[in-house]
Amino acid sequence: GNHWGYSKENGPDVWHKNYPVALGSRQSPIDIPRQVSHDPSLGPIVLDYDHCTSINISNNGHSVVVNFDDTDDRSVIHGGPLENPYRLKQFHFHWGGKGCDGSEHTVAGNSYASELHLVHWNAVKYQSFDQAATAPDGLAVVGIFLETGDDHRWLHTITDAMYMVKYKGSVTDFKGFNPKCLLPSNLHFWTYLGSLTTPPLHESVTWILLKEPIVVSEKQLGKFRLVLFTGEEEDQRLRMENNFRTPQPLKGRRIRSSN
Ligand SMILES: NS(=O)(=O)c1ccc(C(=O)NCc2ccccc2F)cc1
Ligand SMILES: [Zn+2]
């Protein structure tokens, strides 16, 4: 069937046909304006990933995803705007084409080359990710901007593994990776209530966007683009790039700044 994607005929502009919440009141991503209200009551965000357990890396036809064992609380985030700890389930990226930006959120109208999403769910209040994914306080996604410059010391472990998941539906072992190595030096953030940025676009995400980007090289980003949207058996070979949704209407939402 007409599965959703990022091309003209199945991309963000027509998602509302199958997912009417696309026109909802708390959709993501958004543009972060220059002036955001500073909320001194916002404590620091804490990422407790010390015993985190990556399982595999996969190509789901929309992005490259590193999946984690989320059967207990060994990798959680807490603090910031969160009232509970949220358990790490997966992380993935969104990126552009050669020489083009591909972040989802923008800052004062400016895009970054790519955006990393660390996806967590509220295992205190909900029994599963699927159940949490439909609850207004079910998910917390940490967004990290990627800008181009020098090589990132640890990103090569991910880009090397991307060779193994070139085709949609492929998955390969990816154990012992701790995403703490992908964090910028400081965890100052913006936070607002939003949604998944891909269908089903559930309005269940507390977004926590780190202000400081990490730096990766154009060469490393180029390896993202060797991945395909299409499966090995398909005659079409579509390069995976520009897998981002553009900013959505703020609709009166408040964005808070940590510091
Ligand atoms: N780009 S993002 O906003 O960070 C984002 C994060 C997770 C998903 C997801 O899990 N989708 C599948 C899914 C959705 C709902 C219930 C179960 C699922 F597996 C989609 C988008
Ligand atoms: Zn994402």
GROMACS .gro file of C-alpha atoms and ligand atoms in nm:
model
  281
    1GLY     CA    1   0.000   0.000   0.000
    2ASN     CA    2   0.097   0.366   0.001
    3HIS     CA    3   0.325   0.339   0.306
    4TRP     CA    4   0.444   0.676   0.432
    5GLY     CA    5   0.788   0.805   0.340
    6TYR     CA    6   0.971   1.123   0.243
    7SER     CA    7   0.902   1.146  -0.130
    8LYS     CA    8   0.652   1.383  -0.299
    9GLU     CA    9   0.375   1.127  -0.318
   10ASN     CA   10   0.409   0.980   0.037
   11GLY     CA   11   0.594   1.253   0.229
   12PRO     CA   12   0.516   1.499   0.514
   13ASP     CA   13   0.278   1.711   0.306
   14VAL     CA   14   0.035   1.418   0.260
   15TRP     CA   15   0.082   1.235   0.595
   16HIS     CA   16  -0.238   1.404   0.725
   17LYS     CA   17  -0.447   1.193   0.486
   18ASN     CA   18  -0.371   0.872   0.678
   19TYR     CA   19  -0.269   1.044   1.007
   20PRO     CA   20  -0.506   1.340   1.070
   21VAL     CA   21  -0.319   1.421   1.397
   22ALA     CA   22  -0.055   1.565   1.160
   23LEU     CA   23  -0.270   1.882   1.175
   24GLY     CA   24  -0.294   1.865   1.558
   25SER     CA   25  -0.210   2.117   1.830
   26ARG     CA   26   0.122   1.975   1.956
   27GLN     CA   27   0.309   1.856   1.644
   28SER     CA   28   0.687   1.832   1.605
   29PRO     CA   29   0.939   1.948   1.499
   30ILE     CA   30   0.921   2.323   1.559
   31ASP     CA   31   1.143   2.626   1.512
   32ILE     CA   32   1.307   2.744   1.836
   33PRO     CA   33   1.283   3.127   1.838
   34ARG     CA   34   1.581   3.347   1.936
   35GLN     CA   35   1.416   3.453   2.265
   36VAL     CA   36   1.285   3.167   2.484
   37SER     CA   37   1.159   3.212   2.842
   38HIS     CA   38   1.420   3.097   3.093
   39ASP     CA   39   1.270   2.875   3.364
   40PRO     CA   40   1.495   2.872   3.676
   41SER     CA   41   1.281   2.590   3.824
   42LEU     CA   42   1.406   2.355   3.549
   43GLY     CA   43   1.675   2.131   3.699
   44PRO     CA   44   1.949   1.970   3.488
   45ILE     CA   45   1.871   1.672   3.266
   46VAL     CA   46   2.050   1.357   3.389
   47LEU     CA   47   2.135   1.073   3.150
   48ASP     CA   48   2.215   0.757   3.346
   49TYR     CA   49   2.350   0.539   3.063
   50ASP     CA   50   2.632   0.374   3.253
   51HIS     CA   51   2.497   0.018   3.221
   52CYS     CA   52   2.328   0.073   2.891
   53THR     CA   53   2.291  -0.219   2.661
   54SER     CA   54   2.266  -0.167   2.290
   55ILE     CA   55   2.137  -0.475   2.109
   56ASN     CA   56   2.141  -0.413   1.736
   57ILE     CA   57   2.141  -0.157   1.456
   58SER     CA   58   1.871  -0.168   1.190
   59ASN     CA   59   1.739   0.002   0.876
   60ASN     CA   60   1.362   0.043   0.909
   61GLY     CA   61   1.325   0.212   0.571
   62HIS     CA   62   1.300   0.557   0.731
   63SER     CA   63   1.619   0.587   0.938
   64VAL     CA   64   1.905   0.388   1.091
   65VAL     CA   65   1.806   0.285   1.444
   66VAL     CA   66   2.019   0.152   1.734
   67ASN     CA   67   1.792  -0.051   1.963
   68PHE     CA   68   1.843  -0.105   2.337
   69ASP     CA   69   1.730  -0.361   2.593
   70ASP     CA   70   1.452  -0.174   2.773
   71THR     CA   71   1.340  -0.458   3.002
   72ASP     CA   72   1.474  -0.277   3.311
   73ASP     CA   73   1.589   0.067   3.428
   74ARG     CA   74   1.960   0.034   3.349
   75SER     CA   75   1.954   0.324   3.099
   76VAL     CA   76   1.729   0.613   3.197
   77ILE     CA   77   1.704   0.988   3.179
   78HIS     CA   78   1.552   1.195   3.460
   79GLY     CA   79   1.538   1.554   3.585
   80GLY     CA   80   1.479   1.857   3.365
   81PRO     CA   81   1.105   1.879   3.289
   82LEU     CA   82   1.050   1.508   3.365
   83GLU     CA   83   0.846   1.389   3.667
   84ASN     CA   84   0.958   1.027   3.628
   85PRO     CA   85   1.265   0.849   3.491
   86TYR     CA   86   1.224   0.750   3.124
   87ARG     CA   87   1.385   0.435   2.985
   88LEU     CA   88   1.608   0.444   2.671
   89LYS     CA   89   1.460   0.237   2.388
   90GLN     CA   90   1.642   0.345   2.072
   91PHE     CA   91   1.825   0.624   1.898
   92HIS     CA   92   1.824   0.722   1.530
   93PHE     CA   93   1.915   1.009   1.301
   94HIS     CA   94   1.758   1.245   1.044
   95TRP     CA   95   1.980   1.401   0.777
   96GLY     CA   96   1.988   1.593   0.448
   97GLY     CA   97   2.138   1.539   0.103
   98LYS     CA   98   2.500   1.615   0.003
   99GLY     CA   99   2.579   1.970   0.116
  100CYS     CA  100   2.221   2.020   0.239
  101ASP     CA  101   2.096   2.044   0.597
  102GLY     CA  102   1.869   1.776   0.737
  103SER     CA  103   1.776   1.857   1.098
  104GLU     CA  104   1.408   1.853   1.198
  105HIS     CA  105   1.404   2.125   1.462
  106THR     CA  106   1.547   2.462   1.357
  107VAL     CA  107   1.691   2.741   1.574
  108ALA     CA  108   1.592   3.096   1.481
  109GLY     CA  109   1.515   2.961   1.132
  110ASN     CA  110   1.851   2.787   1.095
  111SER     CA  111   1.885   2.414   1.020
  112TYR     CA  112   2.172   2.185   1.115
  113ALA     CA  113   2.323   1.911   0.899
  114SER     CA  114   2.156   1.633   1.098
  115GLU     CA  115   1.965   1.558   1.421
  116LEU     CA  116   2.007   1.265   1.660
  117HIS     CA  117   1.703   1.147   1.858
  118LEU     CA  118   1.742   0.945   2.180
  119VAL     CA  119   1.397   0.793   2.241
  120HIS     CA  120   1.281   0.711   2.596
  121TRP     CA  121   0.951   0.595   2.751
  122ASN     CA  122   0.784   0.633   3.090
  123ALA     CA  123   0.805   0.282   3.233
  124VAL     CA  124   0.686   0.405   3.576
  125LYS     CA  125   0.337   0.488   3.446
  126TYR     CA  126   0.306   0.256   3.144
  127GLN     CA  127   0.361  -0.116   3.081
  128SER     CA  128   0.511  -0.093   2.732
  129PHE     CA  129   0.658   0.149   2.480
  130ASP     CA  130   0.353   0.103   2.255
  131GLN     CA  131   0.121   0.201   2.540
  132ALA     CA  132   0.342   0.494   2.647
  133ALA     CA  133   0.367   0.611   2.284
  134THR     CA  134  -0.004   0.706   2.286
  135ALA     CA  135   0.001   0.886   2.627
  136PRO     CA  136   0.058   1.265   2.659
  137ASP     CA  137   0.345   1.206   2.909
  138GLY     CA  138   0.454   0.873   2.764
  139LEU     CA  139   0.774   0.958   2.576
  140ALA     CA  140   1.079   1.180   2.617
  141VAL     CA  141   1.309   1.238   2.320
  142VAL     CA  142   1.648   1.406   2.359
  143GLY     CA  143   1.740   1.585   2.036
  144ILE     CA  144   2.105   1.660   1.956
  145PHE     CA  145   2.206   1.871   1.654
  146LEU     CA  146   2.497   1.761   1.434
  147GLU     CA  147   2.704   2.025   1.255
  148THR     CA  148   2.987   1.956   1.009
  149GLY     CA  149   3.353   2.010   1.093
  150ASP     CA  150   3.616   1.765   1.221
  151ASP     CA  151   3.561   1.388   1.242
  152HIS     CA  152   3.361   1.276   1.548
  153ARG     CA  153   3.585   1.037   1.744
  154TRP     CA  154   3.308   0.783   1.818
  155LEU     CA  155   3.060   0.824   1.531
  156HIS     CA  156   3.268   0.593   1.308
  157THR     CA  157   3.151   0.293   1.509
  158ILE     CA  158   2.798   0.376   1.390
  159THR     CA  159   2.888   0.475   1.032
  160ASP     CA  160   3.097   0.156   0.996
  161ALA     CA  161   2.795  -0.050   1.104
  162MET     CA  162   2.573   0.135   0.854
  163TYR     CA  163   2.743  -0.064   0.577
  164MET     CA  164   2.580  -0.372   0.727
  165VAL     CA  165   2.228  -0.223   0.719
  166LYS     CA  166   2.230  -0.075   0.368
  167TYR     CA  167   1.890  -0.217   0.278
  168LYS     CA  168   1.546  -0.161   0.438
  169GLY     CA  169   1.468  -0.446   0.676
  170SER     CA  170   1.831  -0.532   0.752
  171VAL     CA  171   1.952  -0.563   1.111
  172THR     CA  172   2.287  -0.658   1.260
  173ASP     CA  173   2.433  -0.706   1.609
  174PHE     CA  174   2.550  -0.382   1.770
  175LYS     CA  175   2.635  -0.452   2.134
  176GLY     CA  176   2.814  -0.247   2.397
  177PHE     CA  177   2.760   0.095   2.244
  178ASN     CA  178   2.702   0.370   2.502
  179PRO     CA  179   2.537   0.679   2.350
  180LYS     CA  180   2.694   0.892   2.624
  181CYS     CA  181   2.985   0.930   2.379
  182LEU     CA  182   2.753   1.122   2.145
  183LEU     CA  183   2.664   1.396   2.395
  184PRO     CA  184   2.798   1.753   2.369
  185SER     CA  185   3.006   1.899   2.654
  186ASN     CA  186   2.713   2.077   2.819
  187LEU     CA  187   2.351   1.968   2.858
  188HIS     CA  188   2.176   2.308   2.846
  189PHE     CA  189   1.843   2.251   2.675
  190TRP     CA  190   1.512   2.380   2.544
  191THR     CA  191   1.199   2.181   2.627
  192TYR     CA  192   0.841   2.176   2.496
  193LEU     CA  193   0.548   1.936   2.453
  194GLY     CA  194   0.527   1.783   2.105
  195SER     CA  195   0.490   1.467   1.901
  196LEU     CA  196   0.662   1.192   1.711
  197THR     CA  197   0.802   1.351   1.393
  198THR     CA  198   0.703   1.051   1.181
  199PRO     CA  199   0.375   0.867   1.149
  200PRO     CA  200   0.182   0.777   1.363
  201LEU     CA  201   0.278   1.133   1.485
  202HIS     CA  202   0.139   1.058   1.835
  203GLU     CA  203   0.132   1.373   2.058
  204SER     CA  204   0.314   1.193   2.340
  205VAL     CA  205   0.664   1.345   2.342
  206THR     CA  206   0.830   1.576   2.594
  207TRP     CA  207   1.107   1.718   2.374
  208ILE     CA  208   1.443   1.800   2.531
  209LEU     CA  209   1.667   1.969   2.271
  210LEU     CA  210   2.032   2.022   2.363
  211LYS     CA  211   2.152   2.371   2.271
  212GLU     CA  212   2.512   2.268   2.193
  213PRO     CA  213   2.557   2.070   1.868
  214ILE     CA  214   2.810   1.791   1.828
  215VAL     CA  215   3.059   1.810   1.539
  216VAL     CA  216   3.086   1.537   1.275
  217SER     CA  217   3.272   1.542   0.941
  218GLU     CA  218   3.115   1.568   0.596
  219LYS     CA  219   3.284   1.232   0.526
  220GLN     CA  220   3.104   1.067   0.819
  221LEU     CA  221   2.771   1.220   0.710
  222GLY     CA  222   2.839   1.092   0.359
  223LYS     CA  223   2.836   0.737   0.500
  224PHE     CA  224   2.479   0.796   0.626
  225ARG     CA  225   2.382   0.851   0.263
  226LEU     CA  226   2.512   0.509   0.152
  227VAL     CA  227   2.209   0.363   0.333
  228LEU     CA  228   1.899   0.304   0.118
  229PHE     CA  229   1.527   0.362   0.178
  230THR     CA  230   1.464   0.056  -0.037
  231GLY     CA  231   1.498  -0.316   0.026
  232GLU     CA  232   1.752  -0.551  -0.139
  233GLU     CA  233   1.472  -0.714  -0.344
  234GLU     CA  234   1.338  -0.382  -0.487
  235ASP     CA  235   1.450  -0.277  -0.836
  236GLN     CA  236   1.447   0.091  -0.731
  237ARG     CA  237   1.755   0.195  -0.527
  238LEU     CA  238   1.658   0.508  -0.333
  239ARG     CA  239   1.939   0.669  -0.127
  240MET     CA  240   1.829   0.740   0.232
  241GLU     CA  241   1.858   1.119   0.268
  242ASN     CA  242   1.632   1.418   0.350
  243ASN     CA  243   1.443   1.195   0.597
  244PHE     CA  244   1.323   1.496   0.798
  245ARG     CA  245   0.990   1.670   0.865
  246THR     CA  246   0.994   2.052   0.854
  247PRO     CA  247   0.889   2.274   1.150
  248GLN     CA  248   0.518   2.268   1.242
  249PRO     CA  249   0.293   2.546   1.383
  250LEU     CA  250   0.366   2.631   1.749
  251LYS     CA  251  -0.010   2.682   1.820
  252GLY     CA  252   0.048   2.878   2.140
  253ARG     CA  253   0.285   2.629   2.304
  254ARG     CA  254   0.542   2.753   2.556
  255ILE     CA  255   0.908   2.664   2.504
  256ARG     CA  256   1.125   2.673   2.816
  257SER     CA  257   1.502   2.716   2.840
  258SER     CA  258   1.712   2.546   3.110
  259ASN     CA  259   1.990   2.808   3.140
  260LIG     N1  260   1.156   1.104   1.514
  260LIG     S1  261   1.099   1.076   1.665
  260LIG     O1  262   0.992   1.170   1.693
  260LIG     O2  263   1.207   1.073   1.761
  260LIG     C1  264   1.026   0.915   1.668
  260LIG     C2  265   1.058   0.827   1.772
  260LIG     C3  266   1.000   0.700   1.775
  260LIG     C4  267   0.911   0.661   1.675
  260LIG     C5  268   0.850   0.523   1.682
  260LIG     O3  269   0.877   0.448   1.774
  260LIG     N2  270   0.765   0.484   1.583
  260LIG     C6  271   0.708   0.350   1.584
  260LIG     C7  272   0.599   0.334   1.686
  260LIG     C8  273   0.509   0.433   1.711
  260LIG     C9  274   0.405   0.412   1.805
  260LIG    C10  275   0.394   0.295   1.873
  260LIG    C11  276   0.487   0.196   1.849
  260LIG    C12  277   0.589   0.218   1.755
  260LIG     F1  278   0.681   0.124   1.733
  260LIG    C13  279   0.880   0.749   1.571
  260LIG    C14  280   0.938   0.878   1.568
  261ZN      ZN  281   1.352   1.114   1.503
   0.00000   0.00000   0.00000
